[in-house]
Amino acid sequence: MTLHLYDTLTRSTRPFQPLKPGHASIYLCGATPQSQPHIGHVRSGVAFDILRRWLLAKGLDVAFVRNVTDIDDKILNKAAEHHRPWWEWVSRFEREFTRAYDTLGVLPPSVEPRATGHVTQMVDYMRRLIERGFAYAAEGSVYFDVAAWDAAEGSDYGALSGNKLENMEQGEPDAPGKRSAADFALWKAAKPGEPSWPTPWGPGRPGWHLECSAMSTWYLGPEFDIHCGGLDLQFPHHENEQAQSHAVGDGFARYWLHNHWVTMSGEKMSKSLGNVLSVPHILKLVRPVELRYYLGSAHYRSVLEYSEEALQEAAQGYRRIEDFLRRAQEVCGAIETGECSAEFVTAMDDDLAVPRALAAIHNAVRAGNGQLAAGDMAAARGPAASVRAMAGVLGVDPLDEHWRESDGGRDEAATEALDVLVTAELERRDAARKNKDFALADAVRDRLAQAGITVVDTADGPRWELAQG
């Protein structure tokens, strides 16, 4: 396969060779639904949806697992803060995340497991780790023994994040029976007022890192192709996932992919910084497909610095693609999906170089617009079909059914009704011109402009479109 991906573990761009020919297995760390999703959260969903779509376009069968962490300190704290049951709180925001993913055209995962539904698998994982000498029970909790694993043959602790053991901070307070500050909780002993599940070591709830190892290997097997997620998960979450999985004897992920952050004024978007931009808020500024185009437009490993100007610039870039395909469809009839250009394929095979892939799309748009302007409708079909294919890989094909039916998309019935009214005005303008009544012709044009309608005179007659704000 010609696809190359940057692997965080080896710090290199490697040829992607799936474990099983013709099949790709992917695990994405999904949401911890504690509050409304912001665009920093959903960038990961969009970035790895593009990876999945490219693998599908290359003919692979893709198993895509995206989990939900539905039990967590932050969830419990937020629910208590608002005097709501934890399960109600997490369910509410899980729906918000699902709605955001769906609105932005992110394909549904093959399966979306919840942590609380996989306690049985976690208990088995802990049992195996204890038997191998890499975990221990203490005061109803179970901890991963970092020192024991670090001293073991084949240990690679710290390799994923590049951290040295003596410099690592788990962010977990010391607890009774915990042997070292470096050890992390696989299972947390029950506390009054908190949910708990029974285990051989006492009731309690899962540790964050254990959840993903148990769920990913349950669905994808002890070794799978790609583990992905946000850069902020590299340590401690992914480092600890890999450690416990390798310690238990699983091959685990063969490639690690991490997307970079969305930032504002150079700072990572987060609730603690107070610079959160929720998906519903941004969708007051642009349509869902335009937000998706924006979130996917930078290379997934690059920082995406948010500004409203950058958002609107991306929206305009999308509209150029949309306007070309709609014009092509108007004059050429239905446009079927064609083949991606060689330029696009080369870009996507180079670690999903979306900025170069978008350049290939806009090159095809310019070529197609030139052919439409020259009246060569047969020739324009080729670029239009190719643009559909390439935009589809990025999840932003304007003619895709999802965007036609999207609440944020153009209402076709309303557009058709408006077309009747505008066409009548344009006929009135044309008649005024023929009668040399230029004042009336200008008045019609100005009235349409005030209504937000732009008129473009072409060799085939006037064409109108809604002005883009």
Coordinates of C-alpha atoms in Angstrom, one line a residue:
M1 CA 0.0 0.0 0.0
T2 CA 1.2 3.5 -0.9
L3 CA -0.2 5.2 2.2
H4 CA 2.3 6.4 4.7
L5 CA 1.4 7.6 8.3
Y6 CA 3.3 9.3 11.0
D7 CA 3.7 7.0 13.9
T8 CA 4.1 8.8 17.3
L9 CA 5.8 5.8 18.8
T10 CA 8.7 5.6 16.3
R11 CA 8.7 9.4 15.5
S12 CA 8.7 8.5 11.8
T13 CA 6.4 8.3 8.8
R14 CA 5.9 4.6 8.1
P15 CA 4.3 2.7 5.2
F16 CA 0.9 1.5 6.4
Q17 CA 0.7 -2.2 6.3
P18 CA -2.5 -3.5 7.8
L19 CA -2.3 -6.5 10.2
K20 CA -4.9 -8.3 8.0
P21 CA -4.8 -7.7 4.2
G22 CA -7.8 -5.7 3.0
H23 CA -8.9 -4.8 6.5
A24 CA -8.0 -1.9 8.9
S25 CA -8.7 -1.8 12.6
I26 CA -8.9 1.6 14.3
Y27 CA -9.5 2.7 17.9
L28 CA -10.2 6.3 18.6
C29 CA -10.4 7.7 22.2
G30 CA -13.8 9.4 22.1
A31 CA -15.7 11.7 24.4
T32 CA -15.8 12.1 28.1
P33 CA -19.2 13.7 28.1
Q34 CA -19.1 16.2 31.0
S35 CA -20.3 19.3 29.2
Q36 CA -21.2 20.7 25.8
P37 CA -18.7 19.7 23.0
H38 CA -16.5 22.5 21.6
I39 CA -14.6 22.5 18.3
G40 CA -11.4 21.4 20.0
H41 CA -13.2 18.1 21.0
V42 CA -14.7 17.4 17.5
R43 CA -11.5 18.2 15.6
S44 CA -10.3 14.7 16.5
G45 CA -13.6 13.2 15.3
V46 CA -13.2 15.0 11.9
A47 CA -9.5 14.3 11.5
F48 CA -9.8 10.6 12.0
D49 CA -13.1 10.4 10.0
I50 CA -11.0 11.6 7.1
L51 CA -8.5 8.8 7.8
R52 CA -11.3 6.3 7.8
R53 CA -12.8 7.7 4.6
W54 CA -9.4 7.5 2.8
L55 CA -8.9 3.9 3.8
L56 CA -12.4 3.1 2.6
A57 CA -11.7 4.9 -0.7
K58 CA -8.6 2.7 -1.0
G59 CA -10.8 -0.4 -0.8
L60 CA -10.2 -1.5 2.8
D61 CA -12.8 -2.9 5.1
V62 CA -12.5 -0.6 8.2
A63 CA -13.5 -1.6 11.8
F64 CA -13.7 1.8 13.6
V65 CA -14.2 1.8 17.4
R66 CA -14.8 5.1 19.2
N67 CA -15.4 4.8 22.9
V68 CA -17.3 6.8 25.4
T69 CA -15.8 7.4 28.8
D70 CA -19.0 7.5 30.8
I71 CA -17.5 7.3 34.3
D72 CA -14.8 9.7 35.4
D73 CA -13.9 12.1 38.2
K74 CA -14.9 15.1 36.1
I75 CA -18.3 13.6 35.3
L76 CA -18.9 12.9 38.9
N77 CA -17.8 16.3 40.0
K78 CA -19.9 18.2 37.4
A79 CA -23.0 16.1 38.2
A80 CA -22.6 16.8 41.9
E81 CA -22.0 20.5 41.3
H82 CA -25.4 20.6 39.5
H83 CA -27.2 18.3 41.9
R84 CA -28.0 15.8 39.1
P85 CA -27.5 12.0 39.0
W86 CA -24.2 11.1 37.3
W87 CA -25.9 8.8 34.8
E88 CA -28.3 11.5 33.8
W89 CA -25.6 14.1 33.4
V90 CA -23.4 11.9 31.2
S91 CA -26.3 10.7 29.1
R92 CA -27.3 14.3 28.4
F93 CA -23.9 15.3 27.1
E94 CA -23.3 12.0 25.3
R95 CA -26.3 13.0 23.2
E96 CA -24.8 16.4 22.6
F97 CA -21.6 14.8 21.3
T98 CA -23.5 12.4 19.1
R99 CA -25.5 15.3 17.7
A100 CA -22.3 17.3 17.0
Y101 CA -20.6 14.3 15.2
D102 CA -23.7 13.7 13.1
T103 CA -24.2 17.4 12.3
L104 CA -20.6 17.6 11.0
G105 CA -21.0 14.5 8.8
V106 CA -18.7 12.2 10.9
L107 CA -19.5 8.6 10.0
P108 CA -21.0 6.6 12.8
P109 CA -18.4 4.2 14.4
S110 CA -18.7 0.5 13.8
V111 CA -19.3 0.3 17.6
E112 CA -19.3 2.9 20.3
P113 CA -18.7 1.1 23.6
R114 CA -19.2 2.7 27.0
A115 CA -16.8 2.1 29.8
T116 CA -19.5 1.1 32.3
G117 CA -20.6 -1.7 29.9
H118 CA -17.2 -3.4 30.0
V119 CA -16.4 -4.0 33.7
T120 CA -16.2 -7.7 33.1
Q121 CA -13.4 -7.2 30.5
M122 CA -11.6 -4.9 32.9
V123 CA -11.7 -7.4 35.8
D124 CA -10.2 -10.0 33.5
Y125 CA -7.5 -7.5 32.4
M126 CA -6.6 -6.8 36.1
R127 CA -6.5 -10.4 37.0
R128 CA -4.0 -11.1 34.2
L129 CA -1.8 -8.2 35.2
I130 CA -1.7 -9.3 38.8
E131 CA -0.9 -12.9 37.8
R132 CA 2.0 -11.6 35.7
G133 CA 3.3 -9.4 38.6
F134 CA 2.6 -6.0 37.1
A135 CA -0.4 -5.0 39.2
Y136 CA -1.4 -5.2 42.9
A137 CA -4.5 -4.7 45.0
A138 CA -4.4 -2.3 48.0
E139 CA -7.3 -1.2 50.2
G140 CA -9.9 -2.1 47.6
S141 CA -8.1 -0.4 44.7
V142 CA -5.8 -2.0 42.1
Y143 CA -2.7 -0.3 40.8
F144 CA -0.3 -0.8 37.9
D145 CA 3.2 -1.4 39.2
V146 CA 5.2 1.0 37.0
A147 CA 8.6 0.0 38.6
A148 CA 8.0 -3.7 38.0
W149 CA 7.1 -3.2 34.4
D150 CA 9.9 -0.7 33.8
A151 CA 12.4 -3.3 35.1
A152 CA 10.9 -6.1 33.0
E153 CA 12.5 -7.4 29.8
G154 CA 10.8 -5.9 26.8
S155 CA 9.5 -2.9 28.7
D156 CA 9.1 0.3 26.7
Y157 CA 7.6 2.5 29.3
G158 CA 8.1 6.2 28.3
A159 CA 8.7 5.4 24.6
L160 CA 5.4 6.8 23.4
S161 CA 5.6 10.1 25.2
G162 CA 9.4 10.4 25.3
N163 CA 9.3 11.0 29.1
K164 CA 11.7 9.5 31.6
L165 CA 10.2 7.6 34.5
E166 CA 11.8 9.9 37.1
N167 CA 10.2 12.9 35.5
M168 CA 6.7 11.4 35.1
E169 CA 3.7 12.8 37.1
Q170 CA 0.5 10.7 36.9
G171 CA -1.7 13.5 38.3
E172 CA -3.1 11.0 40.8
P173 CA -2.8 11.7 44.5
D174 CA -1.1 9.2 46.8
A175 CA -3.6 6.7 48.4
P176 CA -3.4 4.1 51.2
G177 CA -1.4 1.1 50.0
K178 CA -0.1 2.7 46.8
R179 CA 3.6 1.7 46.5
S180 CA 4.8 4.6 44.4
A181 CA 3.6 7.9 43.2
A182 CA 4.4 6.7 39.6
D183 CA 1.9 3.9 39.9
F184 CA -1.5 4.5 38.4
A185 CA -5.0 3.3 39.3
L186 CA -6.5 0.5 37.3
W187 CA -9.5 0.3 39.7
K188 CA -10.6 2.9 42.3
A189 CA -12.1 1.7 45.6
A190 CA -15.7 2.7 46.3
K191 CA -16.3 6.0 48.0
P192 CA -19.6 7.1 49.7
G193 CA -22.0 8.5 47.2
E194 CA -20.1 7.3 44.1
P195 CA -21.2 4.5 41.8
S196 CA -19.5 1.2 42.1
W197 CA -19.3 -2.3 40.6
P198 CA -18.2 -5.5 42.4
T199 CA -14.8 -7.1 41.7
P200 CA -12.7 -9.8 43.5
W201 CA -10.8 -6.9 45.1
G202 CA -13.7 -5.0 46.3
P203 CA -16.4 -2.6 44.9
G204 CA -15.3 0.4 43.0
R205 CA -15.1 2.0 39.6
P206 CA -12.7 1.8 36.7
G207 CA -9.5 3.8 36.2
W208 CA -9.4 5.9 33.0
H209 CA -6.5 4.0 31.3
L210 CA -7.8 0.5 32.0
E211 CA -11.1 1.3 30.2
C212 CA -9.5 1.8 26.8
S213 CA -7.2 -1.2 26.9
A214 CA -10.1 -3.4 27.8
M215 CA -12.5 -2.0 25.2
S216 CA -10.1 -1.8 22.3
T217 CA -8.8 -5.3 22.6
W218 CA -12.3 -6.7 23.2
Y219 CA -13.5 -5.5 19.9
L220 CA -10.3 -5.4 17.8
G221 CA -8.3 -8.2 19.3
P222 CA -5.0 -8.2 21.3
E223 CA -3.2 -6.5 18.4
F224 CA -4.8 -4.0 16.0
D225 CA -3.7 -1.4 13.4
I226 CA -4.2 2.1 14.6
H227 CA -4.8 3.8 17.9
C228 CA -5.6 7.5 17.6
G229 CA -6.6 10.5 19.7
G230 CA -5.7 14.1 20.7
L231 CA -2.2 15.1 21.4
D232 CA -3.1 15.8 25.0
L233 CA -3.8 12.1 25.5
Q234 CA -0.2 11.0 24.6
F235 CA 0.7 11.2 28.3
P236 CA -0.4 9.8 30.7
H237 CA -3.4 8.1 29.0
H238 CA -1.9 6.5 25.9
E239 CA 1.5 5.9 27.6
N240 CA -0.3 4.0 30.4
E241 CA -2.6 2.2 28.0
Q242 CA 0.4 0.9 26.0
A243 CA 2.2 -0.1 29.2
Q244 CA -0.6 -2.2 30.7
S245 CA -1.4 -3.8 27.4
H246 CA 2.1 -4.8 26.6
A247 CA 2.6 -5.9 30.2
V248 CA -0.4 -8.2 29.9
G249 CA 1.1 -9.7 26.8
D250 CA -0.9 -8.0 24.1
G251 CA 0.7 -6.6 21.0
F252 CA -1.8 -3.7 21.1
A253 CA -1.6 -0.8 18.6
R254 CA 0.8 -1.1 15.7
Y255 CA 0.6 2.7 14.8
W256 CA -0.2 5.7 17.0
L257 CA -1.7 8.8 15.5
H258 CA -2.3 12.0 17.3
N259 CA -4.1 15.2 16.2
H260 CA -2.9 18.6 17.4
W261 CA -5.0 21.1 19.3
V262 CA -7.4 23.9 18.3
T263 CA -5.9 27.0 20.0
M264 CA -7.0 30.6 20.6
S265 CA -4.3 33.3 21.0
G266 CA -1.8 30.5 21.1
E267 CA -3.4 28.6 24.0
K268 CA -5.0 25.2 23.9
M269 CA -8.8 25.4 23.8
S270 CA -10.1 24.2 27.1
K271 CA -12.8 24.9 29.7
S272 CA -10.3 25.9 32.3
L273 CA -9.0 28.7 30.1
G274 CA -12.5 30.0 29.6
N275 CA -12.0 30.2 25.8
V276 CA -14.4 27.4 24.8
L277 CA -16.3 27.8 21.5
S278 CA -19.2 25.3 21.5
V279 CA -20.3 23.6 18.3
P280 CA -23.8 25.2 18.5
H281 CA -22.3 28.7 18.9
I282 CA -20.0 28.3 15.9
L283 CA -22.9 27.0 13.8
K284 CA -24.5 30.4 14.2
L285 CA -21.6 31.8 12.2
V286 CA -21.3 29.1 9.4
R287 CA -23.1 26.1 8.1
P288 CA -22.2 22.6 9.5
V289 CA -20.4 21.6 6.3
E290 CA -18.4 24.8 6.4
L291 CA -17.3 24.1 10.0
R292 CA -16.3 20.6 9.0
Y293 CA -14.3 22.0 6.1
Y294 CA -12.5 24.4 8.5
L295 CA -11.7 21.8 11.1
G296 CA -10.4 19.4 8.5
S297 CA -8.5 22.0 6.4
A298 CA -5.2 22.0 8.4
H299 CA -2.9 19.0 8.6
Y300 CA -4.2 16.9 11.5
R301 CA -0.7 17.1 13.2
S302 CA -0.7 20.9 12.9
V303 CA -2.1 23.4 15.4
L304 CA -5.4 24.9 14.2
E305 CA -5.4 28.6 15.5
Y306 CA -9.0 29.7 15.7
S307 CA -10.2 33.0 14.6
E308 CA -13.5 34.1 13.1
E309 CA -11.6 35.5 10.1
A310 CA -10.0 32.1 9.5
L311 CA -13.4 30.3 9.9
Q312 CA -15.0 32.6 7.3
E313 CA -12.1 32.3 4.9
A314 CA -12.5 28.5 5.1
A315 CA -16.2 28.8 4.5
Q316 CA -15.5 30.9 1.4
G317 CA -13.2 28.2 0.1
Y318 CA -15.9 25.6 0.6
R319 CA -18.4 27.8 -1.3
R320 CA -16.2 27.9 -4.3
I321 CA -16.4 24.1 -4.5
E322 CA -20.1 24.2 -3.8
D323 CA -20.8 26.9 -6.4
F324 CA -18.9 25.0 -9.1
L325 CA -20.6 21.7 -8.5
R326 CA -24.1 23.3 -8.4
R327 CA -23.4 25.2 -11.6
A328 CA -22.1 22.1 -13.3
Q329 CA -25.2 20.2 -12.2
E330 CA -27.5 22.9 -13.5
V331 CA -26.0 22.9 -17.0
C332 CA -24.7 19.3 -17.3
G333 CA -27.3 17.3 -15.4
A334 CA -26.6 14.9 -12.6
I335 CA -22.9 14.6 -11.7
E336 CA -21.8 11.2 -10.7
T337 CA -18.7 10.6 -8.4
G338 CA -15.6 10.0 -10.4
E339 CA -11.9 9.4 -9.6
C340 CA -9.6 11.3 -7.4
S341 CA -6.8 13.2 -9.2
A342 CA -3.2 11.8 -9.0
E343 CA -2.2 15.0 -7.2
F344 CA -4.9 14.4 -4.5
V345 CA -3.9 10.7 -4.1
T346 CA -0.3 11.6 -3.6
A347 CA -1.2 14.2 -1.0
M348 CA -3.5 11.9 1.0
D349 CA -1.0 9.0 0.9
D350 CA 1.6 11.4 2.4
D351 CA 0.2 11.2 6.0
L352 CA -3.1 12.7 5.0
A353 CA -1.7 16.0 3.8
V354 CA -5.2 17.6 3.5
P355 CA -3.9 21.2 2.7
R356 CA -2.3 19.8 -0.5
A357 CA -5.3 17.7 -1.2
L358 CA -7.5 20.8 -1.0
A359 CA -5.2 22.5 -3.4
A360 CA -5.8 19.6 -5.8
I361 CA -9.6 20.1 -5.4
H362 CA -9.4 23.8 -6.1
N363 CA -7.2 23.2 -9.1
A364 CA -9.9 21.0 -10.5
V365 CA -12.6 23.6 -9.7
R366 CA -10.7 26.2 -11.6
A367 CA -10.3 23.9 -14.6
G368 CA -14.0 23.1 -14.5
N369 CA -15.1 26.7 -14.2
G370 CA -13.0 27.5 -17.2
Q371 CA -14.7 24.8 -19.2
L372 CA -18.1 25.9 -18.1
A373 CA -17.3 29.5 -19.1
A374 CA -16.1 28.3 -22.5
G375 CA -19.4 26.4 -22.9
D376 CA -17.7 23.0 -23.0
M377 CA -20.2 21.1 -20.9
A378 CA -18.8 17.6 -21.8
A379 CA -15.3 18.6 -20.7
A380 CA -16.6 20.1 -17.4
R381 CA -18.1 16.8 -16.4
G382 CA -14.7 15.3 -15.8
P383 CA -13.5 17.9 -13.2
A384 CA -16.9 17.9 -11.6
A385 CA -16.9 14.2 -11.1
S386 CA -13.4 14.3 -9.7
V387 CA -14.2 17.1 -7.4
R388 CA -17.1 15.1 -6.0
A389 CA -14.8 12.1 -5.3
M390 CA -12.1 14.2 -3.6
A391 CA -14.5 16.3 -1.6
G392 CA -16.2 13.1 -0.5
V393 CA -13.0 11.7 0.9
L394 CA -12.8 14.9 3.1
G395 CA -16.5 14.5 4.0
V396 CA -17.5 17.8 2.3
D397 CA -19.1 16.8 -1.0
P398 CA -21.8 19.5 -1.5
L399 CA -23.9 17.1 -3.5
D400 CA -23.8 14.4 -0.9
E401 CA -27.3 13.5 0.5
H402 CA -26.1 14.3 4.1
W403 CA -25.5 18.0 3.2
R404 CA -28.6 18.2 1.1
E405 CA -30.7 17.1 4.0
S406 CA -28.7 18.8 6.7
D407 CA -30.7 21.4 8.7
G408 CA -27.8 23.8 8.2
G409 CA -27.8 23.3 4.5
R410 CA -29.8 25.1 1.8
D411 CA -33.5 24.4 1.9
E412 CA -34.1 23.1 -1.7
A413 CA -37.8 23.8 -1.6
A414 CA -37.3 27.4 -0.5
T415 CA -34.5 27.8 -3.1
E416 CA -36.8 26.6 -5.9
A417 CA -39.5 29.0 -4.7
L418 CA -37.0 31.9 -4.6
D419 CA -35.8 31.0 -8.0
V420 CA -39.3 31.5 -9.5
L421 CA -39.5 35.0 -7.9
V422 CA -35.9 36.1 -8.9
T423 CA -36.3 34.8 -12.4
A424 CA -39.4 36.9 -12.8
E425 CA -37.4 40.0 -11.6
L426 CA -34.6 39.1 -14.0
E427 CA -37.0 38.9 -16.9
R428 CA -38.4 42.3 -15.9
R429 CA -34.8 43.7 -15.9
D430 CA -34.1 42.1 -19.3
A431 CA -37.2 43.7 -20.7
A432 CA -36.3 47.1 -19.3
R433 CA -32.8 46.8 -20.9
K434 CA -34.3 46.0 -24.3
N435 CA -36.6 49.1 -23.9
K436 CA -33.5 51.2 -22.9
D437 CA -35.1 51.9 -19.6
F438 CA -31.8 51.6 -17.7
A439 CA -33.1 53.3 -14.6
L440 CA -35.7 50.5 -14.1
A441 CA -33.1 47.8 -14.9
D442 CA -30.7 49.3 -12.3
A443 CA -33.5 49.5 -9.8
V444 CA -34.3 45.8 -10.2
R445 CA -30.6 44.9 -9.8
D446 CA -30.3 47.1 -6.7
R447 CA -33.4 45.7 -5.1
L448 CA -32.1 42.2 -5.5
A449 CA -28.7 43.2 -4.1
Q450 CA -30.5 44.7 -1.0
A451 CA -32.2 41.3 -0.6
G452 CA -28.8 39.6 -0.5
I453 CA -29.0 38.2 -4.1
T454 CA -26.0 38.6 -6.4
V455 CA -26.7 38.6 -10.2
V456 CA -23.9 37.5 -12.5
D457 CA -24.3 38.1 -16.3
T458 CA -22.9 35.3 -18.4
A459 CA -22.9 34.3 -22.0
D460 CA -25.8 32.0 -21.3
G461 CA -27.8 34.8 -19.6
P462 CA -28.0 36.1 -16.0
R463 CA -27.3 33.7 -13.1
W464 CA -28.2 34.5 -9.5
E465 CA -26.9 33.3 -6.2
L466 CA -27.4 34.2 -2.5
A467 CA -24.6 36.6 -1.4
Q468 CA -22.3 35.0 1.0
G469 CA -21.7 36.9 4.3

